[in-house]
PDB file of C-alpha atoms in Angstrom:
ATOM      1  CA  MET A   5      -0.418  11.552   9.877  1.00 59.00           C
ATOM      2  CA  ASN A   6      -4.067  11.104   9.445  1.00 57.00           C
ATOM      3  CA  GLY A   7      -5.088   8.351  11.807  1.00 53.00           C
ATOM      4  CA  ASP A   8      -6.500   8.520  15.359  1.00 55.00           C
ATOM      5  CA  GLN A   9      -4.481   9.297  18.354  1.00 59.00           C
ATOM      6  CA  GLY A  10      -1.267   9.795  15.330  1.00 79.00           C
ATOM      7  CA  ARG A  11      -1.395   6.364  14.133  1.00 89.00           C
ATOM      8  CA  THR A  12      -0.118   5.952  10.808  1.00 94.00           C
ATOM      9  CA  ARG A  13      -2.864   4.646   8.232  1.00 95.00           C
ATOM     10  CA  VAL A  14      -1.244   2.103   6.056  1.00 96.00           C
ATOM     11  CA  VAL A  15      -3.039   0.334   3.094  1.00 97.00           C
ATOM     12  CA  ILE A  16      -2.016  -3.060   1.920  1.00 96.00           C
ATOM     13  CA  VAL A  17      -2.051  -3.922  -2.187  1.00 96.00           C
ATOM     14  CA  ASP A  18      -1.384  -7.681  -3.170  1.00 95.00           C
ATOM     15  CA  ASP A  19      -3.421 -10.111  -4.788  1.00 93.00           C
ATOM     16  CA  ASP A  20      -2.876 -12.994  -2.579  1.00 93.00           C
ATOM     17  CA  ALA A  21      -5.573 -12.944  -0.021  1.00 94.00           C
ATOM     18  CA  LEU A  22      -3.841 -14.929   2.698  1.00 93.00           C
ATOM     19  CA  VAL A  23      -0.506 -12.536   1.808  1.00 92.00           C
ATOM     20  CA  ARG A  24      -3.161  -9.514   3.007  1.00 94.00           C
ATOM     21  CA  ALA A  25      -4.506 -11.464   5.711  1.00 94.00           C
ATOM     22  CA  GLY A  26      -0.782 -11.897   7.386  1.00 93.00           C
ATOM     23  CA  LEU A  27       0.607  -8.327   6.748  1.00 94.00           C
ATOM     24  CA  ARG A  28      -3.216  -7.084   8.587  1.00 94.00           C
ATOM     25  CA  MET A  29      -2.483  -9.412  11.037  1.00 94.00           C
ATOM     26  CA  ILE A  30       1.644  -8.483  11.515  1.00 93.00           C
ATOM     27  CA  LEU A  31       0.717  -4.205  11.152  1.00 94.00           C
ATOM     28  CA  GLY A  32      -2.172  -4.285  13.442  1.00 89.00           C
ATOM     29  CA  GLY A  33      -0.089  -5.709  16.517  1.00 88.00           C
ATOM     30  CA  ALA A  34       1.489  -2.574  16.393  1.00 91.00           C
ATOM     31  CA  ALA A  35       0.044   0.346  18.115  1.00 92.00           C
ATOM     32  CA  ASP A  36       0.802   2.925  16.206  1.00 93.00           C
ATOM     33  CA  LEU A  37      -0.293   1.465  12.935  1.00 95.00           C
ATOM     34  CA  GLU A  38      -3.851   0.953  11.257  1.00 95.00           C
ATOM     35  CA  VAL A  39      -4.630  -0.843   8.611  1.00 95.00           C
ATOM     36  CA  VAL A  40      -7.138   0.975   6.803  1.00 96.00           C
ATOM     37  CA  ALA A  41      -8.150  -0.772   3.909  1.00 96.00           C
ATOM     38  CA  GLU A  42      -6.769  -3.239   1.424  1.00 96.00           C
ATOM     39  CA  ALA A  43      -6.881  -3.573  -2.586  1.00 95.00           C
ATOM     40  CA  GLY A  44      -6.449  -6.633  -4.745  1.00 94.00           C
ATOM     41  CA  ASP A  45      -4.715  -5.183  -7.628  1.00 92.00           C
ATOM     42  CA  GLY A  46      -3.418  -2.190  -8.973  1.00 90.00           C
ATOM     43  CA  VAL A  47      -6.279  -0.398  -9.998  1.00 91.00           C
ATOM     44  CA  ASP A  48      -8.858  -1.137  -7.118  1.00 94.00           C
ATOM     45  CA  ALA A  49      -5.481   0.812  -5.428  1.00 94.00           C
ATOM     46  CA  GLU A  50      -5.869   3.997  -6.665  1.00 92.00           C
ATOM     47  CA  GLN A  51      -9.487   4.134  -5.729  1.00 93.00           C
ATOM     48  CA  VAL A  52      -8.931   2.577  -2.255  1.00 94.00           C
ATOM     49  CA  VAL A  53      -6.195   5.441  -1.200  1.00 94.00           C
ATOM     50  CA  ASP A  54      -8.318   7.700  -2.609  1.00 91.00           C
ATOM     51  CA  GLU A  55     -10.721   6.568  -0.395  1.00 93.00           C
ATOM     52  CA  HIS A  56      -9.055   6.287   2.744  1.00 93.00           C
ATOM     53  CA  ARG A  57      -5.756   8.229   2.562  1.00 92.00           C
ATOM     54  CA  PRO A  58      -3.426   6.102   3.750  1.00 94.00           C
ATOM     55  CA  ASP A  59      -0.092   7.179   5.051  1.00 94.00           C
ATOM     56  CA  VAL A  60       1.847   4.234   3.732  1.00 95.00           C
ATOM     57  CA  VAL A  61       0.951   1.799   0.822  1.00 96.00           C
ATOM     58  CA  LEU A  62       2.410  -1.728   0.769  1.00 95.00           C
ATOM     59  CA  MET A  63       2.205  -2.270  -3.218  1.00 94.00           C
ATOM     60  CA  ASP A  64       3.514  -5.726  -4.501  1.00 92.00           C
ATOM     61  CA  ILE A  65       4.829  -5.753  -7.379  1.00 88.00           C
ATOM     62  CA  ARG A  66       2.884  -8.433  -9.661  1.00 87.00           C
ATOM     63  CA  MET A  67      -0.551  -8.320 -10.179  1.00 90.00           C
ATOM     64  CA  PRO A  68      -3.192  -8.624 -11.856  1.00 86.00           C
ATOM     65  CA  ARG A  69      -4.736  -5.853 -14.559  1.00 86.00           C
ATOM     66  CA  ARG A  70      -2.526  -3.336 -13.128  1.00 89.00           C
ATOM     67  CA  ASP A  71       1.052  -4.626 -12.222  1.00 89.00           C
ATOM     68  CA  GLY A  72       2.704  -2.461  -8.987  1.00 89.00           C
ATOM     69  CA  LEU A  73       5.207  -0.721 -10.787  1.00 89.00           C
ATOM     70  CA  GLU A  74       2.885   1.044 -13.074  1.00 91.00           C
ATOM     71  CA  THR A  75       0.362   2.024 -10.030  1.00 93.00           C
ATOM     72  CA  THR A  76       3.691   3.462  -7.839  1.00 92.00           C
ATOM     73  CA  ARG A  77       4.323   5.394 -10.684  1.00 90.00           C
ATOM     74  CA  SER A  78       0.606   6.902 -10.685  1.00 92.00           C
ATOM     75  CA  LEU A  79       0.511   7.645  -7.106  1.00 93.00           C
ATOM     76  CA  LEU A  80       3.317   9.002  -7.033  1.00 90.00           C
ATOM     77  CA  SER A  81       3.847  11.661 -10.121  1.00 87.00           C
ATOM     78  CA  GLU A  82       3.858  14.962  -9.725  1.00 83.00           C
ATOM     79  CA  ALA A  83       0.309  15.910 -10.851  1.00 85.00           C
ATOM     80  CA  ALA A  84      -1.266  13.565  -8.104  1.00 84.00           C
ATOM     81  CA  ARG A  85       1.393  14.623  -5.205  1.00 83.00           C
ATOM     82  CA  ALA A  86      -0.204  18.230  -5.978  1.00 84.00           C
ATOM     83  CA  VAL A  87      -3.477  17.090  -5.236  1.00 84.00           C
ATOM     84  CA  ARG A  88      -3.001  14.815  -2.116  1.00 83.00           C
ATOM     85  CA  ALA A  89      -0.665  17.637  -0.403  1.00 82.00           C
ATOM     86  CA  ALA A  90      -3.679  20.123  -0.868  1.00 82.00           C
ATOM     87  CA  ARG A  91      -5.393  17.751   1.383  1.00 83.00           C
ATOM     88  CA  GLY A  92      -2.417  17.595   3.715  1.00 82.00           C
ATOM     89  CA  VAL A  93      -1.227  13.780   2.477  1.00 82.00           C
ATOM     90  CA  ASP A  94       1.814  12.951   1.979  1.00 88.00           C
ATOM     91  CA  LEU A  95       2.129   8.637   0.563  1.00 92.00           C
ATOM     92  CA  LYS A  96       4.663   7.061   0.989  1.00 93.00           C
ATOM     93  CA  VAL A  97       4.846   4.033  -0.913  1.00 93.00           C
ATOM     94  CA  ILE A  98       6.833   0.471   0.221  1.00 92.00           C
ATOM     95  CA  VAL A  99       6.870  -2.203  -2.595  1.00 88.00           C
ATOM     96  CA  LEU A 100       6.602  -5.893  -1.782  1.00 86.00           C
ATOM     97  CA  THR A 101       8.499  -8.558  -3.728  1.00 80.00           C
ATOM     98  CA  THR A 102       9.265 -12.348  -3.167  1.00 77.00           C
ATOM     99  CA  PHE A 103      12.782 -11.730  -5.015  1.00 67.00           C
ATOM    100  CA  ASP A 104      15.713  -9.487  -4.096  1.00 58.00           C
ATOM    101  CA  ALA A 105      16.944  -9.405  -7.508  1.00 54.00           C
ATOM    102  CA  ASP A 106      13.575  -8.579  -9.302  1.00 58.00           C
ATOM    103  CA  ASP A 107      13.591  -5.496 -12.463  1.00 67.00           C
ATOM    104  CA  MET A 108      10.458  -4.447 -11.550  1.00 70.00           C
ATOM    105  CA  VAL A 109      11.584  -3.382  -8.061  1.00 69.00           C
ATOM    106  CA  VAL A 110      14.338  -1.256  -8.819  1.00 71.00           C
ATOM    107  CA  GLN A 111      11.715   0.479 -11.908  1.00 77.00           C
ATOM    108  CA  ALA A 112       9.538   1.394  -8.722  1.00 77.00           C
ATOM    109  CA  LEU A 113      12.590   2.614  -6.687  1.00 74.00           C
ATOM    110  CA  ARG A 114      13.148   4.504 -10.008  1.00 76.00           C
ATOM    111  CA  ALA A 115       9.820   5.981  -9.980  1.00 79.00           C
ATOM    112  CA  GLY A 116      10.059   7.387  -6.539  1.00 82.00           C
ATOM    113  CA  ALA A 117       8.846   4.057  -4.046  1.00 85.00           C
ATOM    114  CA  HIS A 118      10.601   4.848  -0.817  1.00 85.00           C
ATOM    115  CA  GLY A 119      11.924   1.314  -0.108  1.00 80.00           C
ATOM    116  CA  PHE A 120      11.391  -2.566  -0.793  1.00 80.00           C
ATOM    117  CA  LEU A 121      10.786  -5.519   1.472  1.00 82.00           C
ATOM    118  CA  LEU A 122      11.131  -9.117   0.628  1.00 81.00           C
ATOM    119  CA  LYS A 123       7.431 -10.537   1.666  1.00 83.00           C
ATOM    120  CA  ASP A 124       9.937 -13.099   4.151  1.00 83.00           C
ATOM    121  CA  THR A 125      10.375 -10.100   6.174  1.00 84.00           C
ATOM    122  CA  GLU A 126      10.349 -11.238   9.641  1.00 87.00           C
ATOM    123  CA  PRO A 127       7.123  -9.409  11.307  1.00 90.00           C
ATOM    124  CA  ARG A 128       9.625  -6.989  14.006  1.00 89.00           C
ATOM    125  CA  ARG A 129      11.013  -5.870  11.050  1.00 86.00           C
ATOM    126  CA  LEU A 130       8.153  -4.966   8.512  1.00 89.00           C
ATOM    127  CA  VAL A 131       6.713  -2.948  11.460  1.00 91.00           C
ATOM    128  CA  GLU A 132       9.954  -1.152  12.071  1.00 88.00           C
ATOM    129  CA  ALA A 133       9.852  -0.799   8.329  1.00 87.00           C
ATOM    130  CA  VAL A 134       6.871   0.788   8.313  1.00 92.00           C
ATOM    131  CA  GLN A 135       7.527   3.193  11.234  1.00 90.00           C
ATOM    132  CA  LEU A 136      10.796   4.413   9.340  1.00 86.00           C
ATOM    133  CA  VAL A 137       8.694   4.856   6.442  1.00 89.00           C
ATOM    134  CA  ALA A 138       6.173   7.060   8.041  1.00 90.00           C
ATOM    135  CA  ALA A 139       8.835   8.938   9.839  1.00 86.00           C
ATOM    136  CA  GLY A 140      10.133   9.708   6.628  1.00 81.00           C
ATOM    137  CA  GLU A 141      13.345   7.046   6.877  1.00 78.00           C
ATOM    138  CA  PRO A 142      12.691   5.348   3.575  1.00 70.00           C
ATOM    139  CA  ILE A 143      14.400   1.493   3.679  1.00 72.00           C
ATOM    140  CA  LEU A 144      17.193   0.749   2.401  1.00 62.00           C
ATOM    141  CA  SER A 145      19.006  -2.662   3.578  1.00 56.00           C
ATOM    142  CA  PRO A 146      22.590  -2.286   3.214  1.00 53.00           C
ATOM    143  CA  SER A 147      22.953  -5.557   1.314  1.00 50.00           C
ATOM    144  CA  VAL A 148      19.769  -6.081  -0.336  1.00 53.00           C
ATOM    145  CA  THR A 149      19.552  -2.699  -2.023  1.00 58.00           C
ATOM    146  CA  ALA A 150      23.119  -3.051  -3.066  1.00 57.00           C
ATOM    147  CA  THR A 151      22.733  -6.749  -4.531  1.00 56.00           C
ATOM    148  CA  LEU A 152      19.319  -5.508  -6.312  1.00 56.00           C
ATOM    149  CA  ILE A 153      20.818  -1.862  -8.039  1.00 56.00           C
ATOM    150  CA  ALA A 154      23.766  -4.131  -8.687  1.00 58.00           C
ATOM    151  CA  HIS A 155      21.994  -6.803 -10.546  1.00 55.00           C
ATOM    152  CA  VAL A 156      19.718  -4.342 -12.335  1.00 51.00           C
ATOM    153  CA  ALA A 157      22.392  -2.154 -12.814  1.00 50.00           C
ATOM    154  CA  THR A 158      24.674  -4.555 -15.258  1.00 52.00           C
ATOM    155  CA  GLY A 159      21.888  -7.432 -16.124  1.00 52.00           C
ATOM    156  CA  GLY A 160      20.264  -6.998 -19.197  1.00 49.00           C
ATOM    157  CA  VAL A 161      21.753  -3.539 -20.045  1.00 49.00           C
ATOM    158  CA  ALA A 162      23.596  -2.711 -22.817  1.00 45.00           C
ATOM    159  CA  VAL A 163      27.322  -1.411 -22.255  1.00 46.00           C
ATOM    160  CA  ASP A 164      26.513   2.050 -23.468  1.00 56.00           C
ATOM    161  CA  ALA A 165      23.822   2.376 -21.791  1.00 59.00           C
ATOM    162  CA  VAL A 166      25.326   1.694 -18.244  1.00 62.00           C
ATOM    163  CA  ASP A 167      28.308   4.109 -19.184  1.00 73.00           C
ATOM    164  CA  ARG A 168      26.273   6.654 -19.918  1.00 79.00           C
ATOM    165  CA  ARG A 169      24.326   6.062 -16.100  1.00 79.00           C
ATOM    166  CA  ARG A 170      27.763   6.159 -14.961  1.00 84.00           C
ATOM    167  CA  THR A 171      28.581   9.339 -16.493  1.00 86.00           C
ATOM    168  CA  ASP A 172      25.635  10.834 -15.515  1.00 86.00           C
ATOM    169  CA  ALA A 173      25.766   9.804 -12.028  1.00 87.00           C
ATOM    170  CA  GLU A 174      29.461  10.959 -11.753  1.00 89.00           C
ATOM    171  CA  ALA A 175      28.297  14.548 -12.448  1.00 90.00           C
ATOM    172  CA  LEU A 176      25.885  14.963 -10.258  1.00 91.00           C
ATOM    173  CA  LEU A 177      27.875  13.681  -7.427  1.00 93.00           C
ATOM    174  CA  ALA A 178      30.613  16.158  -8.660  1.00 93.00           C
ATOM    175  CA  THR A 179      28.076  18.927  -7.805  1.00 94.00           C
ATOM    176  CA  LEU A 180      28.410  18.084  -4.313  1.00 95.00           C
ATOM    177  CA  THR A 181      30.613  19.437  -1.511  1.00 95.00           C
ATOM    178  CA  GLU A 182      33.005  17.352   0.183  1.00 95.00           C
ATOM    179  CA  ARG A 183      30.662  16.554   3.270  1.00 96.00           C
ATOM    180  CA  GLU A 184      27.491  16.245   1.309  1.00 96.00           C
ATOM    181  CA  ARG A 185      29.106  13.746  -0.906  1.00 95.00           C
ATOM    182  CA  GLU A 186      30.470  11.688   2.413  1.00 95.00           C
ATOM    183  CA  VAL A 187      26.344  11.988   3.170  1.00 95.00           C
ATOM    184  CA  ALA A 188      25.226  10.761   0.092  1.00 94.00           C
ATOM    185  CA  LEU A 189      27.969   8.030  -0.345  1.00 93.00           C
ATOM    186  CA  ALA A 190      26.368   6.809   3.459  1.00 92.00           C
ATOM    187  CA  ILE A 191      23.176   6.768   2.386  1.00 89.00           C
ATOM    188  CA  GLY A 192      24.391   4.670  -0.897  1.00 86.00           C
ATOM    189  CA  ARG A 193      26.045   1.745   2.003  1.00 83.00           C
ATOM    190  CA  GLY A 194      22.177   1.917   3.744  1.00 78.00           C
ATOM    191  CA  LEU A 195      23.061   4.144   6.614  1.00 83.00           C
ATOM    192  CA  SER A 196      20.232   5.710   8.667  1.00 83.00           C
ATOM    193  CA  ASN A 197      20.383   9.193   9.781  1.00 87.00           C
ATOM    194  CA  ALA A 198      21.485   7.746  13.322  1.00 87.00           C
ATOM    195  CA  ASP A 199      24.264   5.442  11.655  1.00 88.00           C
ATOM    196  CA  ILE A 200      25.831   8.560   9.151  1.00 92.00           C
ATOM    197  CA  SER A 201      25.821  11.021  12.402  1.00 93.00           C
ATOM    198  CA  ARG A 202      27.895   8.471  14.598  1.00 93.00           C
ATOM    199  CA  GLU A 203      29.959   7.659  11.152  1.00 94.00           C
ATOM    200  CA  LEU A 204      30.408  11.358  10.722  1.00 94.00           C
ATOM    201  CA  TYR A 205      30.602  12.479  14.052  1.00 95.00           C
ATOM    202  CA  LEU A 206      27.535  14.995  12.992  1.00 94.00           C
ATOM    203  CA  SER A 207      24.627  15.845  14.898  1.00 94.00           C
ATOM    204  CA  VAL A 208      21.138  14.055  13.489  1.00 91.00           C
ATOM    205  CA  PRO A 209      19.746  17.879  12.559  1.00 92.00           C
ATOM    206  CA  THR A 210      23.270  18.437  10.722  1.00 95.00           C
ATOM    207  CA  VAL A 211      23.123  14.988   8.751  1.00 94.00           C
ATOM    208  CA  LYS A 212      19.462  15.827   7.635  1.00 92.00           C
ATOM    209  CA  ALA A 213      19.929  19.488   6.716  1.00 95.00           C
ATOM    210  CA  HIS A 214      22.519  17.575   4.489  1.00 95.00           C
ATOM    211  CA  VAL A 215      20.548  14.994   3.188  1.00 94.00           C
ATOM    212  CA  SER A 216      17.985  17.745   2.226  1.00 93.00           C
ATOM    213  CA  ARG A 217      20.463  19.451   0.349  1.00 95.00           C
ATOM    214  CA  VAL A 218      21.624  16.425  -1.370  1.00 95.00           C
ATOM    215  CA  LEU A 219      18.284  15.728  -2.811  1.00 93.00           C
ATOM    216  CA  ASP A 220      17.945  18.996  -4.295  1.00 93.00           C
ATOM    217  CA  LYS A 221      21.148  19.247  -5.983  1.00 94.00           C
ATOM    218  CA  LEU A 222      20.527  15.466  -7.199  1.00 92.00           C
ATOM    219  CA  GLY A 223      17.140  16.105  -8.207  1.00 89.00           C
ATOM    220  CA  ALA A 224      15.870  13.219  -5.972  1.00 86.00           C
ATOM    221  CA  ASP A 225      12.835  12.731  -4.437  1.00 79.00           C
ATOM    222  CA  ASN A 226      14.125  10.295  -2.078  1.00 80.00           C
ATOM    223  CA  ARG A 227      16.991   8.933  -0.060  1.00 82.00           C
ATOM    224  CA  VAL A 228      16.310   6.094  -1.988  1.00 78.00           C
ATOM    225  CA  GLN A 229      17.281   7.764  -5.573  1.00 82.00           C
ATOM    226  CA  ILE A 230      20.480   9.042  -3.694  1.00 88.00           C
ATOM    227  CA  ALA A 231      21.106   5.588  -2.920  1.00 84.00           C
ATOM    228  CA  ILE A 232      20.768   4.619  -6.859  1.00 82.00           C
ATOM    229  CA  VAL A 233      22.982   7.654  -8.127  1.00 88.00           C
ATOM    230  CA  VAL A 234      25.352   6.660  -5.816  1.00 89.00           C
ATOM    231  CA  HIS A 235      25.588   2.585  -7.344  1.00 82.00           C
ATOM    232  CA  ASP A 236      24.939   4.229 -11.181  1.00 83.00           C
ATOM    233  CA  ALA A 237      28.577   5.989 -10.672  1.00 85.00           C
ATOM    234  CA  ALA A 238      29.575   2.727  -9.021  1.00 74.00           C
ATOM    235  CA  LEU A 239      30.431   4.029  -5.863  1.00 65.00           C
ATOM    236  CA  ALA A 240      28.610   1.657  -3.419  1.00 54.00           C
TER     237      ALA A 240
END
């Protein structure tokens, strides 16, 4: 973390000034979080992120000039990550939405976003979500994520495209060992490392090791993308 006394540095990106003010007030009440800057659209967001080097960005999806989807893709591109890695910065993006079935949210998750929050998330859970993502555990709300991904997997997509995605996902999962597959399916259900540890009778460090191998074998950047593979395979 880049902040003083180990605090997580947060940038809020939303075109609604009232939403930004509300988020700043909520996050500012947590001793380990520090809102270092705000931006009103994706164009300003890139400049703000480059200047302030946050740990976490809360990214609205629908904004003028450049939306959150395009901005997320840019911020999490391989080139951008390499530049930040050289500076010792590991940026994580949480997308914000007012809907739990928004095609753009899933596209953002596929682009590498580390999770998403509904804008009406209660303050305590919002703070916990930012803390979890900062600690390396993307947000996977079991009910909302399942609804969201299932909606996009079938809505507005040609049947043959869905079938291809399913076939590709099944082929990827076939590369996993039995235990790795169990871990992947648990991630697809939205379970945390601690939850998986209890369910599979494994230590948390062992779970983390399995997650790392699953990420590598599936070519995924984060747990959200593992969940999408699982859902594409119609296994969650």
